[in-house]
CSV table of C-alpha atoms in Angstrom, one decimal:
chain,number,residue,atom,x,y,z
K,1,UNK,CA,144.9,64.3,89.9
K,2,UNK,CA,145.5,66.2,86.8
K,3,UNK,CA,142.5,67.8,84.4
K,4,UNK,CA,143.0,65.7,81.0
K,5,UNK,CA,139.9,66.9,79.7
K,6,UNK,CA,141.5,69.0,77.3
K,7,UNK,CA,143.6,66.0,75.4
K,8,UNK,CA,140.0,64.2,74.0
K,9,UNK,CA,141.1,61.1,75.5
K,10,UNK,CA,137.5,60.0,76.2
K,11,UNK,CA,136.7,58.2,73.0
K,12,UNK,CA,139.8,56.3,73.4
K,13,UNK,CA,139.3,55.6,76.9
K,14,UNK,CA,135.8,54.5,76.2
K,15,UNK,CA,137.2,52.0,73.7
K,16,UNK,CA,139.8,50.8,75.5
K,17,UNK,CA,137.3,49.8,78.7
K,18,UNK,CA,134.8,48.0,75.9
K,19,UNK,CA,137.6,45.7,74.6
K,20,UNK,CA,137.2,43.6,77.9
K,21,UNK,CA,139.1,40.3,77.2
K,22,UNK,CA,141.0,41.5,73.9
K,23,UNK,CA,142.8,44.2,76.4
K,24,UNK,CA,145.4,43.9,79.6
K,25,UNK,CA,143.3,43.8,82.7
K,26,UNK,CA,145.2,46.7,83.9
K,27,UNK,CA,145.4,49.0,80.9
K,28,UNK,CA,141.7,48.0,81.4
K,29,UNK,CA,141.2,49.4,84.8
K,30,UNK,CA,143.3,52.4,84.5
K,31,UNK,CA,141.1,53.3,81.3
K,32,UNK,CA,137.8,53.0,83.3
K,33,UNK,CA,139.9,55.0,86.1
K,34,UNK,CA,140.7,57.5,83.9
K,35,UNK,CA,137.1,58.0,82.7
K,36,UNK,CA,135.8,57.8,86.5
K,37,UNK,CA,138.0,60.7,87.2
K,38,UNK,CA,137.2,62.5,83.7
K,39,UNK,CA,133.9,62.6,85.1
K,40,UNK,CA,134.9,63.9,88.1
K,41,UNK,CA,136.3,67.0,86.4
K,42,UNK,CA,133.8,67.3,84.6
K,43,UNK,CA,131.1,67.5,87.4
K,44,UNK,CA,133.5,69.9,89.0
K,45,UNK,CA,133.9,72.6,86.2
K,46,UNK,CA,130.1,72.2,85.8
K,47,UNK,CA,130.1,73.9,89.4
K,48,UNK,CA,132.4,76.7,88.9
K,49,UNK,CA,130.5,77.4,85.7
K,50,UNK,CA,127.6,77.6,88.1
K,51,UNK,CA,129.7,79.8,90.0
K,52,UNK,CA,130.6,81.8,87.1
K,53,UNK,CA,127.5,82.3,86.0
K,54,UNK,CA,125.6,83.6,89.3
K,55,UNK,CA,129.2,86.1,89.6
K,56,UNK,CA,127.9,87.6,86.0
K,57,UNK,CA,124.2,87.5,86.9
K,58,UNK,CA,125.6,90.0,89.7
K,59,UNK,CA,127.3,91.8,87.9
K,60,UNK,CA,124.9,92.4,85.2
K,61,UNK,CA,122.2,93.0,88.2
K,62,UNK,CA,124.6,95.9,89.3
K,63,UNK,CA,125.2,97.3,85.9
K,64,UNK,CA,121.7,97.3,85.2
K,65,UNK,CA,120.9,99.3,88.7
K,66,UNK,CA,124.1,101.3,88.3
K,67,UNK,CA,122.2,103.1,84.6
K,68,UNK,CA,119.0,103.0,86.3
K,69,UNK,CA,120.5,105.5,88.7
K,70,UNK,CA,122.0,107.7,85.9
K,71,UNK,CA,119.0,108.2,84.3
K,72,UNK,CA,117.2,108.7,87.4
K,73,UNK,CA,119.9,111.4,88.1
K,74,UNK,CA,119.9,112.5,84.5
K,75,UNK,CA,115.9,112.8,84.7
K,76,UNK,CA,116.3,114.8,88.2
K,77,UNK,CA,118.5,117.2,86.8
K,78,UNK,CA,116.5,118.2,84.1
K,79,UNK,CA,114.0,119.1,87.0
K,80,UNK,CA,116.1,121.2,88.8
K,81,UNK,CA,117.1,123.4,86.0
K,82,UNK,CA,113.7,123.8,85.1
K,83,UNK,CA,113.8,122.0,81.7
K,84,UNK,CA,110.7,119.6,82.6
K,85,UNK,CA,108.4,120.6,84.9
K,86,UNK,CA,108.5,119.5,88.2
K,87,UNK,CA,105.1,118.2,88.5
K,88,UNK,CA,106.5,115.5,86.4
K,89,UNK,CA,108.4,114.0,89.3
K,90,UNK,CA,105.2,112.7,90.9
K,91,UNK,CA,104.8,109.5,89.2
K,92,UNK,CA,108.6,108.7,90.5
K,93,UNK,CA,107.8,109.8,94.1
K,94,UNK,CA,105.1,107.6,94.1
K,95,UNK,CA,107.6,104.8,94.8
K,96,UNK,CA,110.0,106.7,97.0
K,97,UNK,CA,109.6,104.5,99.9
K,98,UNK,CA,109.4,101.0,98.3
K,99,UNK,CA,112.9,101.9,96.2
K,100,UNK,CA,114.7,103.8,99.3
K,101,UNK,CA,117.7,101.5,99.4
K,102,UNK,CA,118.7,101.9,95.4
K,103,UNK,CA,117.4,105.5,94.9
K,104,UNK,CA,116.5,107.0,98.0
K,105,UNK,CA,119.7,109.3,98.4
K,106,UNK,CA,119.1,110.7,94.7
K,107,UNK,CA,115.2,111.4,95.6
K,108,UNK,CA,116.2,112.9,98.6
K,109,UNK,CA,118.7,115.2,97.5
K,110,UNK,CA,116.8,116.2,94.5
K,111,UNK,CA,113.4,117.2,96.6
K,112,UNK,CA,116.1,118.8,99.3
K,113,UNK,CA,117.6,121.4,95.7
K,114,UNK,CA,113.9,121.7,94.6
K,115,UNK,CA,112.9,122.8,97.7
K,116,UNK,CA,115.6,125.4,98.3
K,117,UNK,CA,114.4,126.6,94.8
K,118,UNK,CA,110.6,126.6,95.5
K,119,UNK,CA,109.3,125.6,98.2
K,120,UNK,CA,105.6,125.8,97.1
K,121,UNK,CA,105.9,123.8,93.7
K,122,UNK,CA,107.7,121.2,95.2
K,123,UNK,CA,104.7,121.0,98.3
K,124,UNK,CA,102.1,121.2,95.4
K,125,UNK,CA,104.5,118.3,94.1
K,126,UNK,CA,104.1,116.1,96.6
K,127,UNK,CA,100.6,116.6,96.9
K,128,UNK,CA,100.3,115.6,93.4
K,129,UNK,CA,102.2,112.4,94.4
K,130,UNK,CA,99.9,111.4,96.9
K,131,UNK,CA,96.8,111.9,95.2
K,132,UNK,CA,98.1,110.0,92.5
K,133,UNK,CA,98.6,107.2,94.9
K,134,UNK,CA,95.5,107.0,96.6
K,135,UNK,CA,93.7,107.2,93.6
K,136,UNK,CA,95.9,103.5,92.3
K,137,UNK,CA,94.8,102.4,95.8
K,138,UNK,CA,91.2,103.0,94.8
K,139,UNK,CA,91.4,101.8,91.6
K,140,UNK,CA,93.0,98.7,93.2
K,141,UNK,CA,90.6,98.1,95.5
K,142,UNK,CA,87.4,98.6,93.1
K,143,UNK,CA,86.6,102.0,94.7
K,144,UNK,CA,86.2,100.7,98.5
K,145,UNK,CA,89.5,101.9,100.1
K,146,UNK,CA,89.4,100.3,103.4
K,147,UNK,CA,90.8,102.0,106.4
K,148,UNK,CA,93.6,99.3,107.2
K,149,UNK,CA,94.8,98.2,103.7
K,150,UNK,CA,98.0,98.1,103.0
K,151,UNK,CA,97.5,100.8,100.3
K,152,UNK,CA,96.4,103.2,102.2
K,153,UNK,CA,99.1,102.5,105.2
K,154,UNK,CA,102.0,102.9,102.4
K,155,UNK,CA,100.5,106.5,101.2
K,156,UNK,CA,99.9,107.7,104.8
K,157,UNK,CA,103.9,106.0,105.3
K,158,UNK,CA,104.7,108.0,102.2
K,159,UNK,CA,102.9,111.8,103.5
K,160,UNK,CA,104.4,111.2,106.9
K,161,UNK,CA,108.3,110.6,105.8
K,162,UNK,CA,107.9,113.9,103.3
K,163,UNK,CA,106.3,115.9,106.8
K,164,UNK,CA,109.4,114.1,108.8
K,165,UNK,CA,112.3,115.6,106.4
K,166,UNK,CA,110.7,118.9,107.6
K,167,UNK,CA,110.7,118.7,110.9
K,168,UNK,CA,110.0,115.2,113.4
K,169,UNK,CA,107.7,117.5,116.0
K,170,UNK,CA,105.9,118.9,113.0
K,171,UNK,CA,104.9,115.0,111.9
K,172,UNK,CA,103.9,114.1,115.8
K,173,UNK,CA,101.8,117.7,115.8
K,174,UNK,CA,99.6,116.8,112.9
K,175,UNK,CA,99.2,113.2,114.2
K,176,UNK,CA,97.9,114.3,117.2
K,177,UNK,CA,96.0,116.7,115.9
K,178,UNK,CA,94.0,114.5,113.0
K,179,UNK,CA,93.3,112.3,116.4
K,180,UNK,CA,91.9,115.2,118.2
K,181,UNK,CA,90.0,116.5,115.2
K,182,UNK,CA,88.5,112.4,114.7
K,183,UNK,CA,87.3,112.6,117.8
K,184,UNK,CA,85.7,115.8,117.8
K,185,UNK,CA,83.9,115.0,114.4
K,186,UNK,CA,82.7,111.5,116.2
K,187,UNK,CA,81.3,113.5,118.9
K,188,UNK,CA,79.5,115.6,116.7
K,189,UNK,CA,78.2,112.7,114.8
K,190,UNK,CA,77.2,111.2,118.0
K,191,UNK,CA,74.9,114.3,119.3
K,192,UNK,CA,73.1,114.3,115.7
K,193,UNK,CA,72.1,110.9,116.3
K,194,UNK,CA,68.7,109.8,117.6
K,195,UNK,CA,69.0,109.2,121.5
K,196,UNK,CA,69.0,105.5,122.7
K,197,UNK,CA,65.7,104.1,123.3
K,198,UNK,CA,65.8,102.0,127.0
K,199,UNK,CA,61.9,101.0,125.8
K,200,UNK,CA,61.2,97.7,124.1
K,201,UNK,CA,60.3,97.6,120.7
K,202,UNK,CA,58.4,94.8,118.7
K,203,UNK,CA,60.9,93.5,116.5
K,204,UNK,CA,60.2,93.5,112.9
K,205,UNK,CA,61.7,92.6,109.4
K,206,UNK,CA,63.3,94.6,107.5
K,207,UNK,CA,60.5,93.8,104.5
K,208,UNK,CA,57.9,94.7,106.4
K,209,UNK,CA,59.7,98.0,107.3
K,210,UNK,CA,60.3,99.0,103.5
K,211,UNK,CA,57.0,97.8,102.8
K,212,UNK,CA,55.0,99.9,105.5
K,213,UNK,CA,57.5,103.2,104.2
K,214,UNK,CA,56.4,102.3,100.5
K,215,UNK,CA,52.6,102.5,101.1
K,216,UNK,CA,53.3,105.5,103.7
K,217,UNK,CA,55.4,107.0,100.2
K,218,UNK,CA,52.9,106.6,98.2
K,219,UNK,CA,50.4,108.0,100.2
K,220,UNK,CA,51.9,111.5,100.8
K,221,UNK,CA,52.6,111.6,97.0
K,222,UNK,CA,48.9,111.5,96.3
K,223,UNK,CA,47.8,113.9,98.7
K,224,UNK,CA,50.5,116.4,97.6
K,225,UNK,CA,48.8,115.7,94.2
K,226,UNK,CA,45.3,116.1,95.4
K,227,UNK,CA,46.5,119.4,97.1
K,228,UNK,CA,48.1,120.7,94.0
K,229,UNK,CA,45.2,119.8,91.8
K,230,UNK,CA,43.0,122.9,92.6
K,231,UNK,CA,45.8,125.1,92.8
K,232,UNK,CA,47.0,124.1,89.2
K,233,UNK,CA,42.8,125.4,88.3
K,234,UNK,CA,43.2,129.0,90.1
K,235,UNK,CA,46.6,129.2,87.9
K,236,UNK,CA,48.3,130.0,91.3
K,237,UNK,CA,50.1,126.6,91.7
K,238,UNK,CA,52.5,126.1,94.7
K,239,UNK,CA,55.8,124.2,94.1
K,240,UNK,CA,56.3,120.8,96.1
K,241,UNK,CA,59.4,119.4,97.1
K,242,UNK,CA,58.8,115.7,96.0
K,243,UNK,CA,61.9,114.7,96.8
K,244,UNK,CA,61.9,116.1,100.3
K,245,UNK,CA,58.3,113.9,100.6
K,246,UNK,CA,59.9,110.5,98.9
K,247,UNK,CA,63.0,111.2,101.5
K,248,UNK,CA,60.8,111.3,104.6
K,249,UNK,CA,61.9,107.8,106.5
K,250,UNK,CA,59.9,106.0,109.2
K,251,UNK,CA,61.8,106.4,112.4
K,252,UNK,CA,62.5,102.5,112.6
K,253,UNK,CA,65.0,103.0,110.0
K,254,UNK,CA,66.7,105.6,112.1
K,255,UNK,CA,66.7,104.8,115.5
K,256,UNK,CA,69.5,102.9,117.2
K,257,UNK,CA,69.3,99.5,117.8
């Protein structure tokens, strides 16, 4: 079956299958056979078009990464001769790890060069980076960085694989060692605390509580008034730490439950 689309026969065909009696009743069903398989075609070269057009939406996606990468490269090289500062690579670092696969071998060779060149700018570099990081995960997250958010799992992601390129054992050594330093700080913690009370205590509210240590307040404030009264007459007045008497707290608030 040939493509006849390009003759403009479809008005005539059209015609010719509208005559109805006036017409042959074959002419008649080789016209409405022609426009069935016009139609056909026509379907068909819609595909490739489709086909055409997701080729050049590729093409134009790999055009468009391929001048991303020359600038990027561009940018880097300005870095490493010293023509922009290389504090100024932060910002791109930041997304080091979530672009890997497009620019990951022109970030990596860039911080290996600034790193032969300086090794203590480009540390205070990275540093930078991941300050500037957590500080969008705070901002984020409305100033309450949780422990487990995914923020803060892609900047510890991102300070580990800059510790890895250095060496892997020096990465597994700090690990272990911020575990060993948690759980000395949570023993510390621990031995401050108030010790465990096996006696039984009368519940009470938590009102009640604030309002017993609000009276108990503001009766220490007015005898640290009364005793600074006849001091302030023999012009030999004492200072009083107010704030260390409005932080004294009943023990209910601070014994473990």
């Amino acid at each position: 079956c040939h493509d006849l689309s390009g003759l403009d026969l479809w008005d005539s065909l059209i015609r010719i299958a509208q005559s109805g009696n006036d017409a042959n009743g074959e002419i008649v069903a080789q016209a409405v056979s022609c426009c069935s398989k016009a139609l056909l075609w026509n379907l068909a070269r819609i595909g490739e078009a489709d086909v055409d057009k997701e080729e050049d939406d590729e093409n134009v996606k790999f055009e468009s990464l391929h001048e991303r990468r020359t600038q990027l490269a561009a940018f880097f090289k300005l870095v490493i001769y010293n023509l922009i500062p290389i504090r100024a690579a932060a910002p791109i670092y930041k997304y080091y790890i979530r672009s890997f696969n497009d620019f990951g071998d022109i970030m990596k060779s860039t911080l290996a060069k600034a790193r032969e060149i300086n090794r203590v700018h480009t540390a205070r570099m990275i540093a930078h980076c991941l300050e500037l990081c957590y500080l969008q995960v705070e901002s984020a997250s409305n100033n309450c960085v949780e422990r487990g958010s995914e923020g803060l799992q892609a900047v510890k992601e991102l300070a580990r694989h800059d510790v890895a390129e250095h060496s892997s054992d020096l990465a597994n050594a700090i690990e272990c060692n911020a575990v060993r330093y948690t759980k000395i700080f949570a023993e510390v913690i621990d031995d401050l605390l108030p010790d465990f009370r096996t006696v039984d205590l009368v519940p009470q509210d938590v009102l009640d509580i604030f309002i017993d240590h609000r009276i108990r307040m503001e009766q220490r404030i007015r005898a640290a008034d009364a005793e600074t009264a006849p001091r302030a007459v023999s012009r030999d007045p004492e200072p009083v730490n107010m704030a260390e008497v409005r932080s004294r707290f009943p023990p209910e608030l601070l014994r473990r439950l």
